Amino acid sequence: SQKIEQNSEALNIQEGKTATLTCNYTNYSPAYLQWYRQDPGRGPVFLLLIRENEKEKRKERLKVTFDTTLKQSLFHITASQPADSATYLCALGTGGFKTIFGAGTRLFVKA
Amino acid sequence: NAGVTQTPKFQVLKTGQSMTLQCAQDMNHEYMSWYRQDPGMGLRLIHYSVGAGITDQGEVPNGYNVSRSTTEDFPLRLLSAAPSQTSVYFCASSGPGQGGPDTQYFGPGTRLTVL
């Protein structure tokens, strides 16, 4: 069956360190993968998109990698700050406007 | 631009009651969708629309109806509320953005409790 997995356990890191979040999928051939940030009580906000023919994408302190052989995306936040504390969702675009979301990973950055 | 707006923010219903969750967007996006979010689960697609007059079912459509008479509005109707429909509901519209044509813009959500 088709599945998207993100670490269900929260990730706790110290301010200034790099946070790395994982998104694994099975039985999909996504055209692209997106990462969203969600704060408590609010809707998700788009962060980055990476297409199937791209290996890496960067935006300021954010970096996303996409390995279609391993069926995995890694999301990195460098020089993390307490303000980066949130839940991060990965989403697979399979074409035809349908996006499949993972359950998200909570990140806590301690000062 | 207000982006995507949803009303109400909170709602409590009794089993069997019906109600409509409102969603509007002012970005002239053709594609709109409704999701529900439950603890420990990803956003699950309920219904979506690729334009005025065109709707289709998502992953979990049972118990919900939608219509799309204008580009701006995409209401979600609960026909006969059940406790299993207790959830947070998000409306989203999709259009050109940093994430390509499929960047989704979400509303603030409606927290629904069915007793």
PDB file of N, CA, C and O in Angstrom, chain A residues 54-94:
ATOM      1  N   GLU A  54      15.475  16.856  -9.444  1.00  0.00           N
ATOM      2  CA  GLU A  54      16.404  17.680  -8.669  1.00  0.00           C
ATOM      3  C   GLU A  54      16.906  16.891  -7.485  1.00  0.00           C
ATOM      4  O   GLU A  54      16.165  16.144  -6.857  1.00  0.00           O
ATOM      5  N   LYS A  55      18.167  17.097  -7.143  1.00  0.00           N
ATOM      6  CA  LYS A  55      18.746  16.381  -6.006  1.00  0.00           C
ATOM      7  C   LYS A  55      18.670  17.215  -4.734  1.00  0.00           C
ATOM      8  O   LYS A  55      18.549  16.680  -3.630  1.00  0.00           O
ATOM      9  N   GLU A  56      18.794  18.535  -4.887  1.00  0.00           N
ATOM     10  CA  GLU A  56      18.913  19.400  -3.715  1.00  0.00           C
ATOM     11  C   GLU A  56      18.325  20.772  -4.024  1.00  0.00           C
ATOM     12  O   GLU A  56      18.400  21.253  -5.148  1.00  0.00           O
ATOM     13  N   LYS A  57      17.738  21.392  -3.010  1.00  0.00           N
ATOM     14  CA  LYS A  57      17.195  22.747  -3.128  1.00  0.00           C
ATOM     15  C   LYS A  57      17.505  23.492  -1.843  1.00  0.00           C
ATOM     16  O   LYS A  57      17.406  22.921  -0.760  1.00  0.00           O
ATOM     17  N   ARG A  58      17.843  24.773  -1.981  1.00  0.00           N
ATOM     18  CA  ARG A  58      18.168  25.565  -0.799  1.00  0.00           C
ATOM     19  C   ARG A  58      17.358  26.861  -0.796  1.00  0.00           C
ATOM     20  O   ARG A  58      17.038  27.425  -1.847  1.00  0.00           O
ATOM     21  N   LYS A  59      17.063  27.301   0.421  1.00  0.00           N
ATOM     22  CA  LYS A  59      16.421  28.604   0.590  1.00  0.00           C
ATOM     23  C   LYS A  59      16.837  29.129   1.959  1.00  0.00           C
ATOM     24  O   LYS A  59      16.419  28.601   2.987  1.00  0.00           O
ATOM     25  N   GLU A  60      17.708  30.091   1.947  1.00  0.00           N
ATOM     26  CA  GLU A  60      18.215  30.684   3.192  1.00  0.00           C
ATOM     27  C   GLU A  60      18.803  29.581   4.073  1.00  0.00           C
ATOM     28  O   GLU A  60      19.730  28.896   3.674  1.00  0.00           O
ATOM     29  N   ARG A  61      18.274  29.358   5.264  1.00  0.00           N
ATOM     30  CA  ARG A  61      18.831  28.323   6.157  1.00  0.00           C
ATOM     31  C   ARG A  61      18.236  26.935   5.917  1.00  0.00           C
ATOM     32  O   ARG A  61      18.551  25.984   6.634  1.00  0.00           O
ATOM     33  N   LEU A  62      17.389  26.809   4.921  1.00  0.00           N
ATOM     34  CA  LEU A  62      16.714  25.536   4.655  1.00  0.00           C
ATOM     35  C   LEU A  62      17.370  24.822   3.474  1.00  0.00           C
ATOM     36  O   LEU A  62      17.793  25.462   2.507  1.00  0.00           O
ATOM     37  N   LYS A  63      17.449  23.499   3.598  1.00  0.00           N
ATOM     38  CA  LYS A  63      17.942  22.687   2.490  1.00  0.00           C
ATOM     39  C   LYS A  63      17.117  21.412   2.413  1.00  0.00           C
ATOM     40  O   LYS A  63      16.828  20.786   3.443  1.00  0.00           O
ATOM     41  N   VAL A  64      16.700  21.052   1.205  1.00  0.00           N
ATOM     42  CA  VAL A  64      15.946  19.822   0.998  1.00  0.00           C
ATOM     43  C   VAL A  64      16.694  18.963  -0.003  1.00  0.00           C
ATOM     44  O   VAL A  64      17.205  19.468  -1.008  1.00  0.00           O
ATOM     45  N   THR A  65      16.774  17.669   0.278  1.00  0.00           N
ATOM     46  CA  THR A  65      17.319  16.718  -0.689  1.00  0.00           C
ATOM     47  C   THR A  65      16.226  15.724  -1.058  1.00  0.00           C
ATOM     48  O   THR A  65      15.287  15.488  -0.289  1.00  0.00           O
ATOM     49  N   PHE A  66      16.381  15.132  -2.225  1.00  0.00           N
ATOM     50  CA  PHE A  66      15.356  14.221  -2.745  1.00  0.00           C
ATOM     51  C   PHE A  66      16.079  13.073  -3.436  1.00  0.00           C
ATOM     52  O   PHE A  66      16.778  13.283  -4.425  1.00  0.00           O
ATOM     53  N   ASP A  67      15.928  11.873  -2.887  1.00  0.00           N
ATOM     54  CA  ASP A  67      16.562  10.694  -3.453  1.00  0.00           C
ATOM     55  C   ASP A  67      15.461   9.741  -3.892  1.00  0.00           C
ATOM     56  O   ASP A  67      14.862   9.052  -3.066  1.00  0.00           O
ATOM     57  N   THR A  68      15.191   9.709  -5.201  1.00  0.00           N
ATOM     58  CA  THR A  68      14.083   8.879  -5.699  1.00  0.00           C
ATOM     59  C   THR A  68      14.436   7.396  -5.686  1.00  0.00           C
ATOM     60  O   THR A  68      13.539   6.559  -5.742  1.00  0.00           O
ATOM     61  N   THR A  69      15.739   7.095  -5.598  1.00  0.00           N
ATOM     62  CA  THR A  69      16.134   5.683  -5.494  1.00  0.00           C
ATOM     63  C   THR A  69      15.847   5.160  -4.099  1.00  0.00           C
ATOM     64  O   THR A  69      15.275   4.082  -3.923  1.00  0.00           O
ATOM     65  N   LEU A  70      16.240   5.940  -3.083  1.00  0.00           N
ATOM     66  CA  LEU A  70      15.957   5.579  -1.688  1.00  0.00           C
ATOM     67  C   LEU A  70      14.518   5.882  -1.300  1.00  0.00           C
ATOM     68  O   LEU A  70      14.056   5.456  -0.238  1.00  0.00           O
ATOM     69  N   LYS A  71      13.818   6.638  -2.139  1.00  0.00           N
ATOM     70  CA  LYS A  71      12.451   7.096  -1.834  1.00  0.00           C
ATOM     71  C   LYS A  71      12.459   7.877  -0.512  1.00  0.00           C
ATOM     72  O   LYS A  71      11.699   7.575   0.422  1.00  0.00           O
ATOM     73  N   GLN A  72      13.302   8.876  -0.476  1.00  0.00           N
ATOM     74  CA  GLN A  72      13.471   9.625   0.758  1.00  0.00           C
ATOM     75  C   GLN A  72      13.804  11.091   0.463  1.00  0.00           C
ATOM     76  O   GLN A  72      14.513  11.412  -0.484  1.00  0.00           O
ATOM     77  N   SER A  73      13.270  11.970   1.330  1.00  0.00           N
ATOM     78  CA  SER A  73      13.649  13.377   1.307  1.00  0.00           C
ATOM     79  C   SER A  73      14.149  13.749   2.693  1.00  0.00           C
ATOM     80  O   SER A  73      13.578  13.321   3.711  1.00  0.00           O
ATOM     81  N   LEU A  74      15.206  14.531   2.733  1.00  0.00           N
ATOM     82  CA  LEU A  74      15.709  15.064   3.993  1.00  0.00           C
ATOM     83  C   LEU A  74      15.536  16.579   3.981  1.00  0.00           C
ATOM     84  O   LEU A  74      15.776  17.242   2.964  1.00  0.00           O
ATOM     85  N   PHE A  75      15.115  17.108   5.132  1.00  0.00           N
ATOM     86  CA  PHE A  75      14.876  18.540   5.286  1.00  0.00           C
ATOM     87  C   PHE A  75      15.794  19.034   6.395  1.00  0.00           C
ATOM     88  O   PHE A  75      15.730  18.530   7.510  1.00  0.00           O
ATOM     89  N   HIS A  76      16.662  19.975   6.070  1.00  0.00           N
ATOM     90  CA  HIS A  76      17.645  20.468   7.015  1.00  0.00           C
ATOM     91  C   HIS A  76      17.375  21.936   7.333  1.00  0.00           C
ATOM     92  O   HIS A  76      17.103  22.734   6.427  1.00  0.00           O
ATOM     93  N   ILE A  77      17.485  22.265   8.623  1.00  0.00           N
ATOM     94  CA  ILE A  77      17.480  23.665   9.047  1.00  0.00           C
ATOM     95  C   ILE A  77      18.823  23.911   9.718  1.00  0.00           C
ATOM     96  O   ILE A  77      19.117  23.328  10.772  1.00  0.00           O
ATOM     97  N   THR A  78      19.651  24.747   9.112  1.00  0.00           N
ATOM     98  CA  THR A  78      20.953  25.040   9.701  1.00  0.00           C
ATOM     99  C   THR A  78      20.828  26.223  10.666  1.00  0.00           C
ATOM    100  O   THR A  78      19.901  27.025  10.557  1.00  0.00           O
ATOM    101  N   ALA A  79      21.770  26.280  11.612  1.00  0.00           N
ATOM    102  CA  ALA A  79      21.780  27.358  12.612  1.00  0.00           C
ATOM    103  C   ALA A  79      20.389  27.550  13.193  1.00  0.00           C
ATOM    104  O   ALA A  79      19.834  28.658  13.187  1.00  0.00           O
ATOM    105  N   SER A  80      19.812  26.473  13.696  1.00  0.00           N
ATOM    106  CA  SER A  80      18.415  26.508  14.137  1.00  0.00           C
ATOM    107  C   SER A  80      18.211  27.489  15.286  1.00  0.00           C
ATOM    108  O   SER A  80      19.115  27.752  16.088  1.00  0.00           O
ATOM    109  N   GLN A  81      16.997  28.019  15.336  1.00  0.00           N
ATOM    110  CA  GLN A  81      16.616  29.013  16.341  1.00  0.00           C
ATOM    111  C   GLN A  81      15.344  28.540  17.029  1.00  0.00           C
ATOM    112  O   GLN A  81      14.554  27.788  16.440  1.00  0.00           O
ATOM    113  N   PRO A  82      15.092  29.006  18.253  1.00  0.00           N
ATOM    114  CA  PRO A  82      13.832  28.638  18.925  1.00  0.00           C
ATOM    115  C   PRO A  82      12.608  28.952  18.068  1.00  0.00           C
ATOM    116  O   PRO A  82      11.609  28.234  18.125  1.00  0.00           O
ATOM    117  N   ALA A  83      12.669  29.994  17.242  1.00  0.00           N
ATOM    118  CA  ALA A  83      11.538  30.349  16.371  1.00  0.00           C
ATOM    119  C   ALA A  83      11.280  29.309  15.290  1.00  0.00           C
ATOM    120  O   ALA A  83      10.222  29.326  14.647  1.00  0.00           O
ATOM    121  N   ASP A  84      12.221  28.392  15.095  1.00  0.00           N
ATOM    122  CA  ASP A  84      12.015  27.307  14.123  1.00  0.00           C
ATOM    123  C   ASP A  84      11.172  26.177  14.705  1.00  0.00           C
ATOM    124  O   ASP A  84      10.796  25.246  13.984  1.00  0.00           O
ATOM    125  N   SER A  85      10.882  26.232  15.994  1.00  0.00           N
ATOM    126  CA  SER A  85      10.077  25.188  16.635  1.00  0.00           C
ATOM    127  C   SER A  85       8.680  25.177  16.028  1.00  0.00           C
ATOM    128  O   SER A  85       7.981  26.196  16.029  1.00  0.00           O
ATOM    129  N   ALA A  86       8.297  24.038  15.486  1.00  0.00           N
ATOM    130  CA  ALA A  86       7.014  23.889  14.789  1.00  0.00           C
ATOM    131  C   ALA A  86       6.900  22.429  14.357  1.00  0.00           C
ATOM    132  O   ALA A  86       7.797  21.625  14.605  1.00  0.00           O
ATOM    133  N   THR A  87       5.798  22.110  13.699  1.00  0.00           N
ATOM    134  CA  THR A  87       5.656  20.808  13.055  1.00  0.00           C
ATOM    135  C   THR A  87       5.924  20.982  11.565  1.00  0.00           C
ATOM    136  O   THR A  87       5.453  21.944  10.957  1.00  0.00           O
ATOM    137  N   TYR A  88       6.698  20.071  11.004  1.00  0.00           N
ATOM    138  CA  TYR A  88       7.068  20.149   9.591  1.00  0.00           C
ATOM    139  C   TYR A  88       6.443  18.961   8.857  1.00  0.00           C
ATOM    140  O   TYR A  88       6.614  17.810   9.251  1.00  0.00           O
ATOM    141  N   LEU A  89       5.712  19.280   7.800  1.00  0.00           N
ATOM    142  CA  LEU A  89       5.001  18.280   7.020  1.00  0.00           C
ATOM    143  C   LEU A  89       5.658  18.101   5.662  1.00  0.00           C
ATOM    144  O   LEU A  89       6.021  19.095   5.023  1.00  0.00           O
ATOM    145  N   CYS A  90       5.804  16.873   5.239  1.00  0.00           N
ATOM    146  CA  CYS A  90       6.199  16.662   3.844  1.00  0.00           C
ATOM    147  C   CYS A  90       4.965  16.254   3.056  1.00  0.00           C
ATOM    148  O   CYS A  90       4.013  15.685   3.621  1.00  0.00           O
ATOM    149  N   ALA A  91       4.966  16.579   1.798  1.00  0.00           N
ATOM    150  CA  ALA A  91       3.813  16.316   0.949  1.00  0.00           C
ATOM    151  C   ALA A  91       4.297  15.901  -0.428  1.00  0.00           C
ATOM    152  O   ALA A  91       5.183  16.541  -0.994  1.00  0.00           O
ATOM    153  N   LEU A  92       3.710  14.830  -0.946  1.00  0.00           N
ATOM    154  CA  LEU A  92       4.092  14.338  -2.267  1.00  0.00           C
ATOM    155  C   LEU A  92       3.060  14.755  -3.295  1.00  0.00           C
ATOM    156  O   LEU A  92       1.859  14.589  -3.072  1.00  0.00           O
ATOM    157  N   GLY A  93       3.542  15.307  -4.381  1.00  0.00           N
ATOM    158  CA  GLY A  93       2.669  15.641  -5.493  1.00  0.00           C
ATOM    159  C   GLY A  93       2.737  14.536  -6.521  1.00  0.00           C
ATOM    160  O   GLY A  93       3.802  14.236  -7.064  1.00  0.00           O
ATOM    161  N   THR A  94       1.604  13.905  -6.743  1.00  0.00           N
ATOM    162  CA  THR A  94       1.590  12.770  -7.663  1.00  0.00           C
ATOM    163  C   THR A  94       1.055  13.160  -9.035  1.00  0.00           C
ATOM    164  O   THR A  94       0.895  12.318  -9.891  1.00  0.00           O
TER     165      THR A  94
END
